[in-house]
């Protein structure tokens, strides 16, 4: 009978220790997950801003250089006027010789000294550590980015050629108030995560007629985030094991052992009382 009681009391002590340990593990896991999510958010934001800052500075420098060397407003407005006068069916022919014929009055002669050729040479100076720096304009009516001058020889957009963009990107660039950095992050099929930044050209009335834009591929964003998650997760697991080990010992010494001592003292008191009653009888 005494062995059964001792076994029951031992099981109660073990059960209390196990429950306490489980609570500690759960608490450490929750705190670890919260720390991981917060850290991941801060790390990802800082990483993206590093790319954006580099690209934005490139676009800003390109804009300043073009403004110093030439006036690209008539050239930009001419292309946009032709583009906006095209029908939706004509715009759908983008990339064909027929579509380019609509902009045949734009001189795209290489080394011809025209506006387009000069812009291409100027912009080509900034294609360093970025995918592309080019001159273009957003059209809010068609949610398109219309190209003016693109130095990328392998995948070049000629004057008047366009690509679809999101409505949010169009609104962000056309309504920029000049504060902070102007950029947009999107995921493309060809390049993966892409950061597009820009700096506007404005006329005397403050109206935007073109943008110096820079694209930079955030090629290692996924890998960097994966590495971060792995490292932080391993650190949290190691810290959780250490904290659980430490807190479990502390709880056992501060809570479990005193409870066991009280239980033993109570049991001893009851046993002594029973013996006293038996002796009296």
XYZ file of N, CA and C in Angstrom:
843
model
N 0.834 -1.215 0.000
C 0.000 0.000 0.000
C 0.861 1.253 0.000
N 1.925 1.263 0.810
C 2.829 2.413 0.865
C 3.528 2.615 -0.472
N 3.877 1.513 -1.130
C 4.533 1.605 -2.440
C 3.618 2.242 -3.472
N 2.320 1.894 -3.409
C 1.352 2.477 -4.339
C 1.230 3.988 -4.127
N 1.183 4.376 -2.862
C 1.077 5.807 -2.541
C 2.302 6.556 -3.029
N 3.455 5.970 -2.785
C 4.685 6.627 -3.226
C 4.727 6.739 -4.753
N 4.269 5.674 -5.426
C 4.246 5.683 -6.877
C 3.291 6.749 -7.400
N 2.127 6.870 -6.755
C 1.144 7.878 -7.150
C 1.702 9.278 -6.958
N 2.355 9.504 -5.805
C 2.943 10.808 -5.527
C 4.071 11.124 -6.501
N 4.843 10.104 -6.840
C 5.927 10.300 -7.800
C 5.373 10.666 -9.167
N 4.293 9.994 -9.562
C 3.656 10.282 -10.848
C 3.096 11.699 -10.884
N 2.537 12.129 -9.752
C 2.022 13.502 -9.678
C 3.144 14.515 -9.865
N 4.284 14.245 -9.221
C 5.431 15.149 -9.358
C 5.955 15.186 -10.772
N 6.054 14.006 -11.385
C 6.509 13.934 -12.777
C 5.526 14.641 -13.694
N 4.232 14.427 -13.471
C 3.200 15.043 -14.295
C 3.268 16.567 -14.199
N 3.482 17.099 -13.006
C 3.587 18.539 -12.814
C 4.810 19.086 -13.539
N 5.907 18.352 -13.441
C 7.134 18.781 -14.127
C 6.950 18.779 -15.629
N 6.296 17.735 -16.141
C 6.061 17.631 -17.588
C 5.161 18.761 -18.068
N 4.084 19.012 -17.332
C 3.178 20.089 -17.724
C 3.889 21.436 -17.706
N 4.684 21.646 -16.683
C 5.422 22.906 -16.587
C 6.401 23.041 -17.736
N 7.093 21.946 -18.059
C 8.051 21.962 -19.180
C 7.341 22.250 -20.495
N 6.181 21.623 -20.703
C 5.424 21.843 -21.936
C 4.986 23.299 -22.077
N 4.571 23.884 -20.959
C 4.168 25.297 -20.978
C 5.360 26.183 -21.343
N 6.523 25.865 -20.782
C 7.729 26.647 -21.073
C 8.106 26.523 -22.542
N 8.059 25.303 -23.077
C 8.386 25.076 -24.485
C 7.421 25.834 -25.392
N 6.126 25.782 -25.058
C 5.124 26.484 -25.852
C 5.362 27.987 -25.822
N 5.635 28.512 -24.629
C 5.881 29.943 -24.501
C 7.120 30.380 -25.278
N 8.203 29.591 -25.175
C 9.433 29.921 -25.906
C 9.209 29.841 -27.417
N 8.427 28.857 -27.861
C 8.153 28.703 -29.292
C 7.370 29.895 -29.827
N 6.353 30.314 -29.080
C 5.549 31.469 -29.503
C 6.406 32.727 -29.565
N 7.215 32.937 -28.531
C 8.098 34.110 -28.531
C 9.091 34.047 -29.680
N 9.591 32.831 -29.958
C 10.533 32.659 -31.054
C 9.906 32.974 -32.400
N 8.675 32.521 -32.608
C 7.981 32.784 -33.871
C 7.702 34.283 -34.048
N 7.290 34.922 -32.954
C 7.048 36.373 -33.009
C 8.336 37.119 -33.358
N 9.434 36.717 -32.703
C 10.732 37.351 -32.979
C 11.161 37.108 -34.422
N 10.905 35.888 -34.933
C 11.262 35.562 -36.318
C 10.486 36.417 -37.309
N 9.180 36.559 -37.085
C 8.349 37.348 -38.000
C 8.740 38.822 -37.984
N 8.979 39.353 -36.789
C 9.378 40.763 -36.683
C 10.739 40.975 -37.346
N 11.685 40.083 -37.041
C 13.024 40.193 -37.623
C 13.000 40.044 -39.128
N 12.180 39.116 -39.629
C 12.081 38.898 -41.070
C 11.519 40.131 -41.773
N 10.528 40.750 -41.152
C 9.933 41.952 -41.722
C 10.953 43.089 -41.809
N 11.690 43.292 -40.723
C 12.691 44.368 -40.687
C 13.828 44.077 -41.662
N 14.291 42.821 -41.673
C 15.411 42.441 -42.544
C 15.026 42.583 -44.015
N 13.838 42.067 -44.378
C 13.394 42.154 -45.765
C 13.225 43.591 -46.217
N 12.664 44.420 -45.350
C 12.459 45.830 -45.691
C 13.792 46.540 -45.898
N 14.750 46.295 -45.010
C 16.064 46.931 -45.138
C 16.787 46.472 -46.400
N 16.647 45.175 -46.721
C 17.297 44.635 -47.915
C 16.733 45.279 -49.182
N 15.407 45.380 -49.238
C 14.766 45.994 -50.406
C 15.156 47.463 -50.524
N 15.223 48.162 -49.401
C 15.559 49.582 -49.435
C 16.991 49.819 -49.901
N 17.884 48.867 -49.624
C 19.256 48.985 -50.117
C 19.281 48.966 -51.642
N 18.543 48.013 -52.220
C 18.454 47.951 -53.675
C 17.787 49.208 -54.224
N 16.687 49.607 -53.596
C 15.930 50.765 -54.073
C 16.768 52.037 -54.007
N 17.530 52.212 -52.937
C 18.340 53.419 -52.782
C 19.389 53.521 -53.893
N 20.043 52.380 -54.173
C 21.058 52.369 -55.227
C 20.430 52.705 -56.577
N 19.295 52.095 -56.892
C 18.634 52.323 -58.172
C 18.091 53.755 -58.267
N 17.542 54.259 -57.164
C 16.972 55.614 -57.165
C 18.062 56.658 -57.398
N 19.204 56.469 -56.777
C 20.320 57.404 -56.983
C 20.786 57.372 -58.436
N 20.778 56.173 -59.040
C 21.155 56.052 -60.449
C 20.179 56.816 -61.340
N 18.876 56.644 -61.089
C 17.860 57.346 -61.878
C 17.978 58.862 -61.702
N 18.239 59.296 -60.485
C 18.365 60.723 -60.203
C 19.565 61.329 -60.937
N 20.695 60.603 -60.931
C 21.892 61.097 -61.616
C 21.663 61.135 -63.127
N 20.984 60.122 -63.645
C 20.698 60.096 -65.082
C 19.812 61.269 -65.474
N 18.826 61.565 -64.651
C 17.939 62.691 -64.911
C 18.711 64.012 -64.937
N 19.593 64.194 -63.974
C 20.379 65.437 -63.894
C 21.280 65.595 -65.105
N 21.915 64.494 -65.530
C 22.827 64.563 -66.672
C 22.076 64.911 -67.960
N 20.908 64.303 -68.152
C 20.125 64.577 -69.362
C 19.667 66.034 -69.385
N 19.226 66.542 -68.244
C 18.752 67.928 -68.168
C 19.879 68.912 -68.475
N 21.093 68.569 -68.063
C 22.230 69.453 -68.307
C 22.634 69.471 -69.779
N 22.526 68.312 -70.434
C 23.049 68.177 -71.791
C 22.029 68.487 -72.885
N 20.743 68.334 -72.596
C 19.762 68.500 -73.675
C 18.361 68.735 -73.132
N 17.485 69.137 -74.033
C 16.060 69.298 -73.717
C 15.300 68.167 -74.407
N 14.839 67.204 -73.595
C 14.166 66.042 -74.176
C 12.640 66.183 -74.149
N 12.121 67.356 -73.752
C 10.677 67.526 -73.657
C 9.972 67.404 -75.007
N 10.420 68.114 -76.065
C 9.726 67.986 -77.364
C 9.740 66.538 -77.876
N 10.866 65.866 -77.713
C 11.013 64.481 -78.149
C 10.039 63.579 -77.399
N 9.945 63.744 -76.074
C 9.066 62.920 -75.243
C 7.601 63.164 -75.578
N 7.235 64.426 -75.726
C 5.829 64.757 -76.005
C 5.413 64.283 -77.400
N 6.336 64.306 -78.339
C 6.022 63.848 -79.684
C 5.659 62.353 -79.683
N 6.440 61.564 -78.949
C 6.184 60.126 -78.884
C 4.852 59.843 -78.193
N 4.582 60.540 -77.092
C 3.331 60.318 -76.369
C 2.121 60.741 -77.192
N 2.268 61.788 -77.999
C 1.151 62.233 -78.840
C 0.813 61.168 -79.882
N 1.850 60.591 -80.484
C 1.617 59.528 -81.465
C 0.967 58.320 -80.794
N 1.498 57.944 -79.625
C 0.979 56.775 -78.904
C -0.496 56.949 -78.542
N -0.855 58.110 -78.039
C -2.230 58.345 -77.583
C -3.218 58.456 -78.733
N -2.718 58.740 -79.922
C -3.594 58.815 -81.086
C -3.807 57.457 -81.748
N -3.099 56.437 -81.282
C -3.265 55.096 -81.838
C -4.545 54.463 -81.292
N -5.130 53.600 -82.080
C -6.298 52.845 -81.617
C -5.838 51.657 -80.789
N -6.714 51.096 -79.961
C -6.347 49.898 -79.190
C -5.850 48.760 -80.084
N -6.445 48.620 -81.284
C -6.023 47.573 -82.211
C -4.603 47.830 -82.713
N -4.274 49.084 -82.946
C -2.921 49.418 -83.396
C -1.899 49.192 -82.292
N -2.277 49.504 -81.063
C -1.353 49.288 -79.949
C -1.068 47.804 -79.734
N -2.033 46.969 -80.062
C -1.851 45.529 -79.888
C -0.795 44.965 -80.844
N -0.417 45.721 -81.841
C 0.588 45.270 -82.807
C 2.011 45.617 -82.346
N 2.141 46.023 -81.097
C 3.425 46.413 -80.546
C 4.448 45.291 -80.728
N 5.645 45.663 -81.170
C 6.713 44.694 -81.401
C 6.863 44.307 -82.852
N 5.917 44.702 -83.683
C 5.975 44.383 -85.110
C 6.531 45.572 -85.894
N 6.932 45.291 -87.133
C 7.426 46.361 -87.996
C 6.325 47.380 -88.297
N 5.091 46.879 -88.391
C 3.970 47.775 -88.644
C 3.815 48.772 -87.504
N 3.954 48.286 -86.273
C 3.808 49.187 -85.127
C 4.923 50.236 -85.144
N 6.134 49.819 -85.424
C 7.250 50.767 -85.444
C 7.086 51.812 -86.548
N 6.368 51.424 -87.600
C 6.159 52.384 -88.701
C 5.307 53.567 -88.255
N 4.495 53.357 -87.194
C 3.685 54.460 -86.677
C 4.573 55.570 -86.109
N 5.792 55.184 -85.703
C 6.723 56.141 -85.094
C 7.918 56.386 -86.017
N 7.691 56.233 -87.307
C 8.792 56.349 -88.271
C 9.401 57.754 -88.309
N 8.646 58.760 -87.911
C 9.193 60.116 -87.908
C 10.194 60.349 -86.776
N 10.270 59.388 -85.837
C 11.264 59.476 -84.767
C 12.576 58.904 -85.293
N 13.617 59.707 -85.291
C 14.911 59.283 -85.832
C 15.610 58.353 -84.835
N 15.727 57.082 -85.211
C 16.409 56.097 -84.356
C 17.711 55.626 -85.003
N 18.313 56.494 -85.800
C 19.576 56.146 -86.456
C 20.700 56.065 -85.428
N 21.409 54.938 -85.434
C 22.536 54.760 -84.520
C 23.710 55.609 -84.996
N 24.322 56.319 -84.036
C 25.443 57.222 -84.334
C 25.040 58.313 -85.317
N 23.755 58.649 -85.290
C 23.282 59.695 -86.190
C 23.266 61.063 -85.551
N 23.471 61.108 -84.252
C 23.522 62.389 -83.564
C 22.169 62.976 -83.256
N 21.088 62.188 -83.491
C 19.758 62.672 -83.184
C 19.455 62.593 -81.695
N 18.243 63.056 -81.321
C 17.858 63.067 -79.902
C 17.852 61.661 -79.315
N 17.261 60.722 -80.033
C 17.193 59.343 -79.532
C 18.587 58.763 -79.327
N 19.444 58.924 -80.336
C 20.798 58.367 -80.270
C 21.587 59.002 -79.126
N 21.437 60.306 -78.935
C 22.133 60.998 -77.842
C 21.656 60.491 -76.486
N 20.341 60.316 -76.346
C 19.784 59.811 -75.089
C 20.283 58.397 -74.789
N 20.319 57.558 -75.815
C 20.788 56.179 -75.626
C 22.223 56.168 -75.126
N 23.074 57.002 -75.714
C 24.465 57.054 -75.285
C 24.597 57.600 -73.859
N 23.801 58.599 -73.519
C 23.854 59.148 -72.162
C 23.388 58.116 -71.139
N 22.288 57.443 -71.430
C 21.725 56.461 -70.500
C 22.615 55.234 -70.358
N 23.353 54.923 -71.411
C 24.221 53.750 -71.373
C 25.324 53.894 -70.321
N 25.630 55.124 -69.940
C 26.658 55.347 -68.915
C 26.226 54.888 -67.535
N 24.914 54.681 -67.361
C 24.393 54.335 -66.033
C 24.042 52.858 -65.894
N 24.255 52.095 -66.946
C 23.940 50.664 -66.871
C 25.113 49.945 -66.217
N 25.313 50.231 -64.942
C 26.373 49.612 -64.149
C 25.735 49.112 -62.850
N 25.833 47.813 -62.613
C 25.235 47.184 -61.420
C 23.715 47.322 -61.389
N 23.106 47.673 -62.514
C 21.647 47.700 -62.622
C 21.269 47.010 -63.929
N 20.017 46.608 -64.050
C 19.591 45.932 -65.275
C 19.452 46.894 -66.444
N 18.867 48.061 -66.179
C 18.627 48.995 -67.277
C 18.276 50.368 -66.709
N 18.733 51.408 -67.395
C 18.333 52.781 -67.094
C 17.814 53.376 -68.393
N 16.597 53.891 -68.400
C 15.950 54.281 -69.643
C 15.020 55.470 -69.419
N 14.557 56.039 -70.532
C 13.643 57.174 -70.487
C 12.280 56.697 -70.969
N 11.236 56.960 -70.189
C 9.889 56.480 -70.528
C 8.854 57.338 -69.820
N 7.575 57.046 -70.090
C 6.483 57.785 -69.479
C 5.303 56.859 -69.223
N 4.662 57.032 -68.075
C 3.475 56.250 -67.730
C 2.231 56.882 -68.357
N 1.379 56.043 -68.919
C 0.102 56.503 -69.458
C -1.011 55.931 -68.582
N -1.689 56.796 -67.846
C -2.696 56.335 -66.892
C -3.948 55.798 -67.567
N -4.241 56.249 -68.794
C -5.457 55.799 -69.477
C -5.366 54.343 -69.912
N -4.167 53.893 -70.274
C -3.989 52.507 -70.728
C -3.190 51.659 -69.745
N -2.784 52.278 -68.613
C -1.936 51.579 -67.625
C -0.736 50.941 -68.324
N -0.019 51.784 -69.038
C 1.137 51.316 -69.805
C 2.346 52.192 -69.521
N 3.515 51.599 -69.750
C 4.773 52.344 -69.676
C 5.283 52.474 -71.106
N 5.318 53.697 -71.622
C 5.709 53.957 -73.007
C 7.183 54.366 -73.028
N 7.962 53.662 -73.827
C 9.416 53.891 -73.873
C 9.778 54.984 -74.868
N 10.804 55.783 -74.471
C 11.354 56.823 -75.330
C 12.760 56.457 -75.808
N 13.621 56.086 -74.858
C 15.006 55.720 -75.187
C 15.466 54.628 -74.227
N 15.954 53.518 -74.809
C 16.365 52.363 -74.014
C 17.718 51.881 -74.536
N 18.774 51.925 -73.710
C 20.114 51.533 -74.175
C 20.355 50.015 -74.207
N 19.416 49.231 -73.721
C 19.593 47.779 -73.666
C 19.539 47.178 -75.076
N 20.689 46.809 -75.612
C 20.765 46.316 -76.984
C 20.155 44.919 -77.134
N 20.229 44.108 -76.091
C 19.730 42.736 -76.183
C 18.208 42.671 -76.133
N 17.592 43.527 -75.326
C 16.143 43.476 -75.158
C 15.577 44.902 -75.209
N 15.889 45.603 -76.274
C 15.578 47.033 -76.367
C 14.119 47.302 -76.718
N 13.577 48.337 -76.068
C 12.278 48.892 -76.442
C 12.542 50.162 -77.254
N 11.997 50.215 -78.445
C 12.171 51.391 -79.296
C 11.101 52.431 -78.965
N 11.313 53.686 -79.410
C 10.362 54.758 -79.096
C 8.927 54.384 -79.453
N 8.044 54.549 -78.474
C 6.635 54.263 -78.680
C 6.215 52.869 -78.264
N 7.185 51.958 -78.122
C 6.838 50.611 -77.669
C 6.483 50.667 -76.185
N 5.658 49.760 -75.761
C 5.108 49.849 -74.409
C 5.011 48.477 -73.764
N 4.791 48.497 -72.474
C 4.505 47.278 -71.728
C 3.471 47.595 -70.653
N 2.611 46.626 -70.326
C 1.579 46.884 -69.307
C 2.184 46.962 -67.915
N 1.647 47.825 -67.100
C 2.058 47.952 -65.699
C 0.797 48.047 -64.848
N 0.967 47.849 -63.554
C -0.182 47.871 -62.659
C -0.691 49.302 -62.452
N -1.954 49.395 -62.146
C -2.557 50.704 -61.890
C -1.924 51.371 -60.675
N -1.560 50.558 -59.689
C -0.935 51.118 -58.482
C 0.436 51.714 -58.790
N 1.184 51.085 -59.692
C 2.498 51.621 -60.071
C 2.341 52.944 -60.816
N 1.390 52.997 -61.730
C 1.131 54.236 -62.475
C 0.779 55.372 -61.518
N -0.130 55.094 -60.590
C -0.555 56.110 -59.626
C 0.597 56.546 -58.728
N 1.414 55.576 -58.309
C 2.535 55.885 -57.412
C 3.524 56.836 -58.083
N 3.844 56.590 -59.348
C 4.849 57.405 -60.028
C 4.292 58.766 -60.461
N 3.077 58.782 -60.989
C 2.521 60.045 -61.477
C 2.116 60.980 -60.346
N 1.858 60.437 -59.169
C 1.413 61.269 -58.036
C 2.482 61.428 -56.953
N 3.720 61.140 -57.285
C 4.803 61.273 -56.302
C 4.952 62.734 -55.875
N 5.072 62.936 -54.547
C 5.158 64.299 -54.014
C 6.596 64.788 -53.835
N 7.568 63.974 -54.267
C 8.963 64.398 -54.180
C 9.643 64.031 -52.880
N 8.916 63.412 -51.953
C 9.499 63.038 -50.671
C 9.921 61.562 -50.681
N 11.064 61.293 -50.044
C 11.542 59.915 -49.949
C 11.988 59.370 -51.293
N 11.993 58.046 -51.419
C 12.402 57.395 -52.658
C 11.171 56.940 -53.427
N 11.239 57.074 -54.745
C 10.155 56.637 -55.616
C 10.536 55.289 -56.224
N 9.850 54.234 -55.804
C 10.157 52.908 -56.348
C 8.951 51.982 -56.222
N 9.002 50.905 -56.998
C 7.939 49.906 -56.972
C 8.577 48.526 -57.089
N 8.075 47.585 -56.296
C 8.588 46.211 -56.312
C 7.559 45.312 -56.965
N 8.001 44.523 -57.924
C 7.097 43.588 -58.591
C 7.870 42.320 -58.944
N 7.114 41.249 -59.168
C 7.745 39.984 -59.542
C 7.474 39.721 -61.023
N 8.539 39.578 -61.798
C 8.424 39.349 -63.231
C 8.767 37.906 -63.566
N 8.224 37.427 -64.680
C 8.497 36.055 -65.100
C 9.948 35.875 -65.541
N 10.502 36.899 -66.167
C 11.840 36.789 -66.734
C 12.945 37.029 -65.720
N 12.774 38.044 -64.860
C 13.850 38.452 -63.957
C 13.570 38.152 -62.480
N 12.397 37.647 -62.166
C 12.057 37.435 -60.758
C 11.681 38.759 -60.113
N 12.103 38.959 -58.865
C 11.783 40.200 -58.167
C 12.539 41.368 -58.788
N 11.797 42.410 -59.127
C 12.374 43.575 -59.793
C 11.988 44.853 -59.056
N 12.995 45.703 -58.867
C 12.757 47.009 -58.251
C 12.893 48.073 -59.343
N 11.807 48.819 -59.575
C 11.820 49.904 -60.554
C 11.762 51.235 -59.816
N 12.744 52.076 -60.057
C 12.764 53.403 -59.436
C 12.798 54.454 -60.542
N 12.420 55.659 -60.185
C 12.404 56.688 -61.219
C 12.514 58.092 -60.678
N 12.897 58.991 -61.573
C 12.949 60.412 -61.223
C 12.285 61.184 -62.372
N 11.314 62.040 -62.064
C 10.521 62.691 -63.118
C 11.188 63.902 -63.761
N 10.810 64.129 -65.022
C 11.126 65.369 -65.727
C 9.848 66.200 -65.723
N 9.946 67.468 -65.329
C 8.762 68.333 -65.269
C 8.965 69.576 -66.124
N 7.853 70.048 -66.690
C 7.921 71.283 -67.474
C 7.771 72.493 -66.564
N 7.669 73.673 -67.155
C 7.589 74.914 -66.364
C 6.332 74.970 -65.502
N 5.288 74.224 -65.882
C 4.045 74.218 -65.123
C 4.038 73.139 -64.027
N 5.124 72.391 -63.956
C 5.201 71.334 -62.944
C 4.583 70.026 -63.382
N 4.233 69.917 -64.674
C 3.640 68.682 -65.183
C 4.735 67.710 -65.623
N 4.540 66.435 -65.308
C 5.518 65.414 -65.665
C 5.346 65.019 -67.125
N 6.439 65.000 -67.872
C 6.371 64.571 -69.268
C 7.269 63.358 -69.558
N 8.098 62.967 -68.576
C 8.962 61.793 -68.765
C 9.549 61.380 -67.415
N 10.104 60.169 -67.400
C 10.805 59.656 -66.223
C 12.136 59.042 -66.646
N 13.157 59.299 -65.850
C 14.382 58.512 -65.949
C 14.164 57.331 -65.005
N 14.104 56.136 -65.557
C 13.772 54.943 -64.775
C 14.945 53.980 -64.725
N 15.057 53.301 -63.611
C 16.106 52.302 -63.434
C 15.503 51.017 -62.903
N 15.845 49.919 -63.541
C 15.423 48.593 -63.084
C 16.615 47.882 -62.473
N 16.403 47.292 -61.320
C 17.444 46.472 -60.709
C 16.805 45.184 -60.200
N 17.393 44.072 -60.569
C 16.860 42.778 -60.170
C 17.281 42.454 -58.750
N 16.295 42.134 -57.928
C 16.602 41.714 -56.550
C 16.798 40.202 -56.609
N 17.861 39.808 -57.289
C 18.070 38.400 -57.632
C 18.258 37.501 -56.424
N 18.859 38.021 -55.389
C 19.156 37.166 -54.235
C 18.199 37.392 -53.079
N 17.032 38.028 -53.359
C 16.099 38.303 -52.266
C 15.574 37.015 -51.654
N 15.121 36.089 -52.501
C 14.590 34.821 -51.989
C 15.642 34.049 -51.214
N 16.865 33.972 -51.799
C 17.934 33.221 -51.143
C 18.346 33.875 -49.832
N 18.409 35.211 -49.841
C 18.802 35.928 -48.618
C 17.781 35.703 -47.510
N 16.502 35.721 -47.866
C 15.453 35.501 -46.871
C 15.494 34.069 -46.358
N 15.733 33.102 -47.256
C 15.837 31.700 -46.832
C 16.989 31.509 -45.858
N 18.147 32.085 -46.194
C 19.312 31.984 -45.299
C 19.006 32.619 -43.947
N 18.337 33.759 -43.991
C 17.991 34.448 -42.739
C 17.063 33.581 -41.890
N 16.029 33.013 -42.515
C 15.072 32.178 -41.782
C 15.760 30.966 -41.169
N 16.646 30.320 -41.933
C 17.352 29.133 -41.426
C 18.231 29.493 -40.227
N 19.011 30.566 -40.375
C 19.918 30.968 -39.295
C 19.152 31.367 -38.029
N 18.107 32.173 -38.217
C 17.332 32.626 -37.056
C 16.591 31.451 -36.407
N 16.042 30.548 -37.228
C 15.319 29.396 -36.683
C 16.247 28.522 -35.854
N 17.444 28.260 -36.366
C 18.419 27.451 -35.615
C 18.817 28.153 -34.313
N 18.976 29.461 -34.387
C 19.332 30.222 -33.178
C 18.199 30.161 -32.152
N 16.969 30.287 -32.637
C 15.818 30.233 -31.732
C 15.680 28.857 -31.102
N 15.903 27.809 -31.908
C 15.830 26.448 -31.368
C 16.878 26.230 -30.283
N 18.106 26.687 -30.557
C 19.174 26.540 -29.558
C 18.842 27.323 -28.291
N 18.352 28.551 -28.470
C 17.990 29.374 -27.322
C 16.814 28.769 -26.561
N 15.859 28.187 -27.290
C 14.703 27.554 -26.651
C 15.130 26.378 -25.794
N 16.050 25.557 -26.316
C 16.553 24.405 -25.555
C 17.238 24.871 -24.272
N 18.083 25.902 -24.392
C 18.783 26.417 -23.215
C 17.806 27.010 -22.200
N 16.839 27.785 -22.683
C 15.870 28.400 -21.780
C 14.997 27.352 -21.113
N 14.587 26.350 -21.881
C 13.752 25.288 -21.314
C 14.506 24.524 -20.234
N 15.775 24.233 -20.523
C 16.590 23.511 -19.548
C 16.755 24.321 -18.266
N 17.050 25.623 -18.449
C 17.257 26.492 -17.284
C 15.959 26.699 -16.500
N 14.882 27.038 -17.224
C 13.617 27.324 -16.555
C 13.009 26.082 -15.919
N 13.197 24.935 -16.559
C 12.674 23.690 -15.980
C 13.333 23.399 -14.643
N 14.656 23.577 -14.577
C 15.368 23.370 -13.305
C 14.913 24.382 -12.259
N 14.741 25.630 -12.683
C 14.306 26.662 -11.748
C 12.902 26.374 -11.221
N 12.007 25.987 -12.140
C 10.638 25.667 -11.722
C 10.626 24.463 -10.794
N 11.457 23.463 -11.096
C 11.504 22.273 -10.248
C 11.974 22.643 -8.836
N 12.982 23.545 -8.770
C 13.527 23.928 -7.461
C 12.590 24.885 -6.710
N 11.934 25.789 -7.450
C 11.129 26.818 -6.797
C 9.698 26.355 -6.535
N 9.140 25.558 -7.452
C 7.718 25.192 -7.349
C 7.514 23.728 -7.023
N 8.082 22.863 -7.847
C 7.795 21.426 -7.689
C 8.330 20.882 -6.367
N 9.602 21.174 -6.055
C 10.174 20.645 -4.818
C 9.447 21.148 -3.568
N 9.148 22.464 -3.472
C 8.383 22.921 -2.296
C 7.020 22.242 -2.180
N 6.351 22.040 -3.325
C 5.056 21.353 -3.293
C 5.232 19.925 -2.800
N 6.281 19.255 -3.282
C 6.558 17.887 -2.823
C 6.851 17.862 -1.322
N 7.614 18.857 -0.860
C 7.934 18.913 0.575
C 6.683 19.150 1.414
N 5.809 20.026 0.913
C 4.554 20.271 1.632
C 3.708 19.009 1.656
N 3.677 18.335 0.495
C 2.899 17.090 0.428
C 3.454 16.044 1.394
N 4.785 15.939 1.453
C 5.397 14.962 2.360
C 5.138 15.343 3.819
N 5.236 16.663 4.098
C 4.987 17.102 5.478
C 3.536 16.858 5.871
N 2.642 17.131 4.963
C 1.216 16.880 5.223
C 0.968 15.394 5.465
N 1.581 14.586 4.619
C 1.422 13.136 4.761
C 1.976 12.661 6.106
N 3.163 13.204 6.446
C 3.765 12.807 7.726
C 2.888 13.233 8.900
N 2.310 14.452 8.799
C 1.422 14.935 9.860
C 0.200 14.035 10.002
N -0.385 13.685 8.845
C -1.567 12.810 8.881
C -1.208 11.448 9.452
N -0.046 10.925 9.030
C 0.389 9.621 9.549
C 0.609 9.669 11.061
N 1.263 10.754 11.515
C 1.498 10.884 12.952
C 0.171 11.016 13.711
N -0.743 11.743 13.130
C -2.025 11.926 13.790
C -2.779 10.616 13.895
N -2.706 9.828 12.788
C -3.353 8.516 12.812
C -2.742 7.606 13.853
N -1.416 7.655 13.944
C -0.751 6.797 14.947
C -1.123 7.229 16.361
N -1.263 8.574 16.532
C -1.641 9.057 17.868
C -3.027 8.593 18.223
N -3.943 8.626 17.282
C -5.304 8.173 17.546
C -5.333 6.694 17.826
N -4.557 5.925 17.063
C -4.510 4.478 17.274
C -3.933 4.125 18.654
N -2.883 4.875 19.059
C -2.272 4.613 20.380
C -3.253 4.956 21.518
N -4.043 6.020 21.280
C -5.017 6.405 22.312
C -6.070 5.328 22.482
N -6.504 4.764 21.342
C -7.495 3.688 21.410
C -6.879 2.440 22.023
